[in-house]
Short mmCIF file of N, CA and C in Angstrom, two decimals:
data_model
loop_
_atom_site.label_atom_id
_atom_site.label_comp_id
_atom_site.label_asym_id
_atom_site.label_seq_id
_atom_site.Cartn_x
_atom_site.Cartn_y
_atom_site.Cartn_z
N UNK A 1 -11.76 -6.51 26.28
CA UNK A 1 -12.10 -5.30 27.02
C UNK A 1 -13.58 -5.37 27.38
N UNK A 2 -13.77 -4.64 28.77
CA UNK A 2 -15.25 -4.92 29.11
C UNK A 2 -16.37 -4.09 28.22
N UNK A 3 -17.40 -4.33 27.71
CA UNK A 3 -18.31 -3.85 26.92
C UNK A 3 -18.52 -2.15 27.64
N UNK A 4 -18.76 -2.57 28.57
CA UNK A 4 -19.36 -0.98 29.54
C UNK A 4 -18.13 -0.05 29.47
N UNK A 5 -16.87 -0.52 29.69
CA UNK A 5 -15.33 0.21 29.65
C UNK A 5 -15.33 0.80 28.11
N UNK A 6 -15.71 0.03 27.08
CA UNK A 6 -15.62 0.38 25.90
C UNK A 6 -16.29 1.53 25.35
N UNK A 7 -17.37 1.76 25.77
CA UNK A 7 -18.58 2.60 25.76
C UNK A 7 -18.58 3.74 26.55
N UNK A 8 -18.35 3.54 27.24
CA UNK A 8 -17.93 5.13 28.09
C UNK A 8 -16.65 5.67 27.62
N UNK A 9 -15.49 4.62 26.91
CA UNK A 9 -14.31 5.44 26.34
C UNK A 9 -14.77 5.98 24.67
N UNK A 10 -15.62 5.44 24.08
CA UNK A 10 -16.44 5.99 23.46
C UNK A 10 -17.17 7.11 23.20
N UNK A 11 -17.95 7.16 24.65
CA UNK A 11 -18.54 8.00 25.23
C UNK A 11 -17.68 9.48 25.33
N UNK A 12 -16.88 9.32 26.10
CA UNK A 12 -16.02 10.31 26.28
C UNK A 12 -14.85 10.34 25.10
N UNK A 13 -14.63 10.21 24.13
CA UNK A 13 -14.21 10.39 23.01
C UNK A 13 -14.87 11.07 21.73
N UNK A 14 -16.30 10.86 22.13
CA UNK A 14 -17.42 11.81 21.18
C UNK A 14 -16.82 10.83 20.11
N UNK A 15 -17.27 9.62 20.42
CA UNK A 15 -17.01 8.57 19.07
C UNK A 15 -17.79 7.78 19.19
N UNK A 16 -18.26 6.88 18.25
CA UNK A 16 -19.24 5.86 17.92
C UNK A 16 -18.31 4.86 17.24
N UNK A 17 -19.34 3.66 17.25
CA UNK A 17 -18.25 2.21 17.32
C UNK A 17 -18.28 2.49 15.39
N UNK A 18 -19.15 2.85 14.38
CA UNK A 18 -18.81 2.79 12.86
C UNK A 18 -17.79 3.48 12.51
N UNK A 19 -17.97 4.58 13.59
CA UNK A 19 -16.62 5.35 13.25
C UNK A 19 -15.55 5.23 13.27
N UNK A 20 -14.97 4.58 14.53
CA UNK A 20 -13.88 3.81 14.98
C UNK A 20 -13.62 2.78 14.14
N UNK A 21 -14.80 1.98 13.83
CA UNK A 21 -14.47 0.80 12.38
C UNK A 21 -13.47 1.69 11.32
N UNK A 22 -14.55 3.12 10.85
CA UNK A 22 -14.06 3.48 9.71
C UNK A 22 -12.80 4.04 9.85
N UNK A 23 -12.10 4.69 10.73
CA UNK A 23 -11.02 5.23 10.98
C UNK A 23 -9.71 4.08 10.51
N UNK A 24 -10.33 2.92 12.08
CA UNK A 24 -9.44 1.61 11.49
C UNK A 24 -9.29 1.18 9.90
N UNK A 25 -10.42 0.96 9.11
CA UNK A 25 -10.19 0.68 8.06
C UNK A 25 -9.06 1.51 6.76
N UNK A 26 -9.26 3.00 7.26
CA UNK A 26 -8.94 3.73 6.59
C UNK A 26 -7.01 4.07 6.78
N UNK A 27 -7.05 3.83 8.11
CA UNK A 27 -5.67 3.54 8.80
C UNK A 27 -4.92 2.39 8.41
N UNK A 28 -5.92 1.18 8.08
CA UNK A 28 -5.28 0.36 7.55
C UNK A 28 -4.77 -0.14 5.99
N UNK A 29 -5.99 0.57 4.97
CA UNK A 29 -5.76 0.97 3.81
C UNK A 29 -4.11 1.74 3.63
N UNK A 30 -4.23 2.83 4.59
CA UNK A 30 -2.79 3.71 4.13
C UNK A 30 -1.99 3.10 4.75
N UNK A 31 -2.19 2.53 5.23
CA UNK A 31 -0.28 1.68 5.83
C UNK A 31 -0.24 0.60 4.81
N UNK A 32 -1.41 -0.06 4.05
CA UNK A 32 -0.88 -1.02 2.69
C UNK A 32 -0.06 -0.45 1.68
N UNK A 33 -1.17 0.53 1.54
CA UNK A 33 -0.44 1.34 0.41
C UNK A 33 1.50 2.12 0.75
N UNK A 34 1.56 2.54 1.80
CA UNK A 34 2.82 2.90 2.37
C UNK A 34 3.91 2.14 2.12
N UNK A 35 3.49 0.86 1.97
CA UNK A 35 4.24 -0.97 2.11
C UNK A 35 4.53 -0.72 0.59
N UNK A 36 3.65 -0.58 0.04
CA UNK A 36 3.64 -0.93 -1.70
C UNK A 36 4.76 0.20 -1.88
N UNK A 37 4.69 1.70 -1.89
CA UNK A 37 5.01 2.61 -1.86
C UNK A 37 6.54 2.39 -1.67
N UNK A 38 6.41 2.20 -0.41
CA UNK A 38 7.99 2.30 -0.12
C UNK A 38 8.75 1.36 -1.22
N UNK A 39 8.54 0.35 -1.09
CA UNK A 39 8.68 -0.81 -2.04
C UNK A 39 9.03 -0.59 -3.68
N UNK A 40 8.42 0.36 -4.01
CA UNK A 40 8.74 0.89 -5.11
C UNK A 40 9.51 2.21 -5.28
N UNK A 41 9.59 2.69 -4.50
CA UNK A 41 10.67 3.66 -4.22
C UNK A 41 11.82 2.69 -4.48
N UNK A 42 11.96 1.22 -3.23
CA UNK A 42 13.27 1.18 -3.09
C UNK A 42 13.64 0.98 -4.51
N UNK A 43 13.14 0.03 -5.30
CA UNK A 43 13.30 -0.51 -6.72
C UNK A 43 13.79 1.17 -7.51
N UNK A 44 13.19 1.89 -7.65
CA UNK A 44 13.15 2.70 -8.32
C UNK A 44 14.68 3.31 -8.42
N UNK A 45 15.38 3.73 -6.85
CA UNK A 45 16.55 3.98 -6.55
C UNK A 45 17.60 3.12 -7.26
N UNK A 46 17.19 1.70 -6.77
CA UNK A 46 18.06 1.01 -7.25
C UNK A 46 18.34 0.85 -8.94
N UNK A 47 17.53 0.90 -9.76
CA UNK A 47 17.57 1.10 -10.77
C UNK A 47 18.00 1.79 -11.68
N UNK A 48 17.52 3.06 -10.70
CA UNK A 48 17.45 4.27 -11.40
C UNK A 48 16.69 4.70 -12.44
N UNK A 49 15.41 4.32 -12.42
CA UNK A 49 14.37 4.49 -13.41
C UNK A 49 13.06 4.06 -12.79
N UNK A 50 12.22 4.00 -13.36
CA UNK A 50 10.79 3.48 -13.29
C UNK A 50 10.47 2.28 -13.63
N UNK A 51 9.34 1.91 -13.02
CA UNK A 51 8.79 0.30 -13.39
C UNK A 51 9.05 0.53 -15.08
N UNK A 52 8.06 0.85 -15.73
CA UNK A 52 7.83 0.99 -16.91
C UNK A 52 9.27 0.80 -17.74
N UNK A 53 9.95 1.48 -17.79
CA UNK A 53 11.51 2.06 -18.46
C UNK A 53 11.95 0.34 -18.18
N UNK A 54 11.88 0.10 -16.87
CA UNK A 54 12.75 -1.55 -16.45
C UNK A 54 12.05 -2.61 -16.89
N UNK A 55 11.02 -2.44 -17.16
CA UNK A 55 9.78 -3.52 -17.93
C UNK A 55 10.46 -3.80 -18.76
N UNK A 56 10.52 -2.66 -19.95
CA UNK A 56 11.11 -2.90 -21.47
C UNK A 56 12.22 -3.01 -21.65
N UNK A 57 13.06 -2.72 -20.53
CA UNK A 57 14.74 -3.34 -20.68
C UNK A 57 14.58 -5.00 -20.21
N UNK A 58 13.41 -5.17 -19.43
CA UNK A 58 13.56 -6.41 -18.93
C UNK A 58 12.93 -7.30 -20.06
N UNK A 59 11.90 -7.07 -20.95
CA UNK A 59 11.53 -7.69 -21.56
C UNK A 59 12.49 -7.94 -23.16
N UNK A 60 13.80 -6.95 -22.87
CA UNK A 60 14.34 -7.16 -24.66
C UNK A 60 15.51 -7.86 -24.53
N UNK A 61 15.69 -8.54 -23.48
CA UNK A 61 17.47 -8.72 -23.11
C UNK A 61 17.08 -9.70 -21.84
N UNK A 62 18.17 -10.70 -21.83
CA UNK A 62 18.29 -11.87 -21.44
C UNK A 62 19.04 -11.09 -19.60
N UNK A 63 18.17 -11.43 -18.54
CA UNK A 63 18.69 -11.06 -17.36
C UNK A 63 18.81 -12.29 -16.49
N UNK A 64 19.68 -11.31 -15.28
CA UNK A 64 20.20 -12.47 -14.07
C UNK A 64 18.97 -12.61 -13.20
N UNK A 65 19.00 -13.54 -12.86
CA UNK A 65 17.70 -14.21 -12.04
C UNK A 65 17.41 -13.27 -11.14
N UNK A 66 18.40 -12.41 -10.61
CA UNK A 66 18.08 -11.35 -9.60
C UNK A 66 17.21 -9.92 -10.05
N UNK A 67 17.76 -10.01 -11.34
CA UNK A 67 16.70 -9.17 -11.77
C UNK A 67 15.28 -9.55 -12.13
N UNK A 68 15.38 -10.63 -12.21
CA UNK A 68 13.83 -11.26 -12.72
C UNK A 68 13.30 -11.59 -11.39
N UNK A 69 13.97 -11.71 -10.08
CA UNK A 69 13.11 -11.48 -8.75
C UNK A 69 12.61 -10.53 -8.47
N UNK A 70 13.72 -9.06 -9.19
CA UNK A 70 13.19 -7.74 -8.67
C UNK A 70 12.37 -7.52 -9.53
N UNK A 71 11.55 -7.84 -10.71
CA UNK A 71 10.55 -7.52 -11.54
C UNK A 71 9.49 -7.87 -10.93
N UNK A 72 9.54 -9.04 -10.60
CA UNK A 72 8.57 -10.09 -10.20
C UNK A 72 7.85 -9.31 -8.51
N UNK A 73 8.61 -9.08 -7.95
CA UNK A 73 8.40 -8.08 -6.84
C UNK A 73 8.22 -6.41 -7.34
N UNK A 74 9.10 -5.90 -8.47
CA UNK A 74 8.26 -4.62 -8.53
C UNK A 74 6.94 -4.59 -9.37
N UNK A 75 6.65 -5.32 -9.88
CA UNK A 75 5.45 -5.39 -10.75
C UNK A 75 4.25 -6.01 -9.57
N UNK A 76 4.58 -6.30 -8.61
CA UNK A 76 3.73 -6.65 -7.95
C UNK A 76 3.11 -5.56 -6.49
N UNK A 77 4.76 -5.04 -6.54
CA UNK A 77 4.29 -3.40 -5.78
C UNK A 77 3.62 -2.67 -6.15
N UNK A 78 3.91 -2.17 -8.01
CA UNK A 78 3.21 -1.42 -8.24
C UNK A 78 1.57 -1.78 -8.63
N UNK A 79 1.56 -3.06 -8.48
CA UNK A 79 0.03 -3.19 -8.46
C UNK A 79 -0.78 -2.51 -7.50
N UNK A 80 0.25 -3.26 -6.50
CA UNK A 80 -0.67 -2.88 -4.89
C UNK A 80 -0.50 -1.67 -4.45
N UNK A 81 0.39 -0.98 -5.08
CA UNK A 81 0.30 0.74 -4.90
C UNK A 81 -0.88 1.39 -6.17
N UNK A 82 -1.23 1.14 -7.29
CA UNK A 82 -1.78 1.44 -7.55
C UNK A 82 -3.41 1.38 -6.80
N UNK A 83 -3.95 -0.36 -7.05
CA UNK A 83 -4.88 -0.51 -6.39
C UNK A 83 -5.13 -0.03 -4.86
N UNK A 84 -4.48 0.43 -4.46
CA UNK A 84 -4.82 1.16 -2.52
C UNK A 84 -4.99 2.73 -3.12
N UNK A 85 -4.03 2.88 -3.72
CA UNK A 85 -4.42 4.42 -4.50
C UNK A 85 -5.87 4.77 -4.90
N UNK A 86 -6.04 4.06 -5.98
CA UNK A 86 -7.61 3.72 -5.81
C UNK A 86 -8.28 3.55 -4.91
N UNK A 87 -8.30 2.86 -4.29
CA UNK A 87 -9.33 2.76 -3.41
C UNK A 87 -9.52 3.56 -2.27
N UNK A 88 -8.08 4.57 -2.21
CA UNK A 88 -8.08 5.83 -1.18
C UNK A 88 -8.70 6.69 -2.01
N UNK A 89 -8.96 6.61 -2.66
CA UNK A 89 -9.54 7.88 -3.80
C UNK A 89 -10.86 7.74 -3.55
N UNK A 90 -11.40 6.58 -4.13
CA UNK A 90 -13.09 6.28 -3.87
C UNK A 90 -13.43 6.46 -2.81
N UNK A 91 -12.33 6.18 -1.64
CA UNK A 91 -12.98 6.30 -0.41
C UNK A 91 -12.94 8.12 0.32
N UNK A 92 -11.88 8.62 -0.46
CA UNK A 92 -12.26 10.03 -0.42
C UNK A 92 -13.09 11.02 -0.96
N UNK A 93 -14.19 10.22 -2.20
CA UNK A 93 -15.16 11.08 -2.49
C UNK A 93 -16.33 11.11 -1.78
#
């Protein structure tokens, strides 16, 4: 896009280019977290319980590989839902 085109849509937006960074960034933070989110929803349904609760069934008893994919993927959602959580937080004080 031409520099001058950019700046006058700027201009006439009553926006500045950090801002527009920060918006993007912040837009892009919550659609990670959304990913993680959903992601652990689906697990959750399927289960019918929580990470936690399926941890300790998963860790006392011998499972089907399919369940040890879905661990392996929900333990890794709920990372990344936690950590974006965080970091929407810090970035909201």
């Amino acid at each position: 896009m031409n520099t001058l085109l950019r700046e006058e849509i700027f201009d006439r937006l009553n926006l500045s280019r950090d801002k527009v960074l920060d918006e993007m960034a912040l837009l892009s933070a919550n659609q990670r977290y959304s990913e993680h989110a959903m992601e652990v929803e689906y697990f959750e349904k399927k289960y019918n319980e929580n990470f936690n609760s399926f941890d300790e069934k998963f860790r006392k008893s011998n499972v089907s590989y399919e369940m040890e994919n879905d661990w392996m993927a929900w333990k890794f959602a709920e990372e990344g839902k936690n950590y974006w959580t965080s970091l929407l937080k810090d970035i909201e004080k």
